[in-house]
């Protein structure tokens, strides 16, 4: 490939890369926070020892 064609292709590639930067957008995301009571032990017992949570204290 002649150097003139190679240079033209590099310029075109550079232009496309810069165009992508110009077209970048700022995105804003909003998060909603909802407080919930979690039941960390729905079985009602310590699964490691097998004891009731009331006895395990």
mmCIF file of C-alpha atoms in Angstrom, residues 1-19:
data_model
loop_
_atom_site.group_PDB
_atom_site.id
_atom_site.type_symbol
_atom_site.label_atom_id
_atom_site.label_comp_id
_atom_site.label_asym_id
_atom_site.label_seq_id
_atom_site.Cartn_x
_atom_site.Cartn_y
_atom_site.Cartn_z
ATOM 1 C CA UNK A 1 0.000 0.000 0.000
ATOM 2 C CA UNK A 2 1.476 3.408 -0.934
ATOM 3 C CA UNK A 3 2.316 5.752 1.979
ATOM 4 C CA UNK A 4 -0.315 8.266 0.830
ATOM 5 C CA UNK A 5 -3.107 5.693 1.171
ATOM 6 C CA UNK A 6 -1.807 4.523 4.540
ATOM 7 C CA UNK A 7 -1.732 8.123 5.812
ATOM 8 C CA UNK A 8 -5.256 8.738 4.566
ATOM 9 C CA UNK A 9 -6.556 5.665 6.318
ATOM 10 C CA UNK A 10 -4.824 6.652 9.562
ATOM 11 C CA UNK A 11 -6.359 10.130 9.355
ATOM 12 C CA UNK A 12 -9.802 8.632 8.761
ATOM 13 C CA UNK A 13 -9.368 6.295 11.719
ATOM 14 C CA UNK A 14 -8.250 9.189 13.915
ATOM 15 C CA UNK A 15 -11.253 11.235 12.805
ATOM 16 C CA UNK A 16 -13.636 8.408 13.698
ATOM 17 C CA UNK A 17 -12.047 8.029 17.136
ATOM 18 C CA UNK A 18 -12.367 11.765 17.820
ATOM 19 C CA UNK A 19 -15.942 11.754 16.575
#
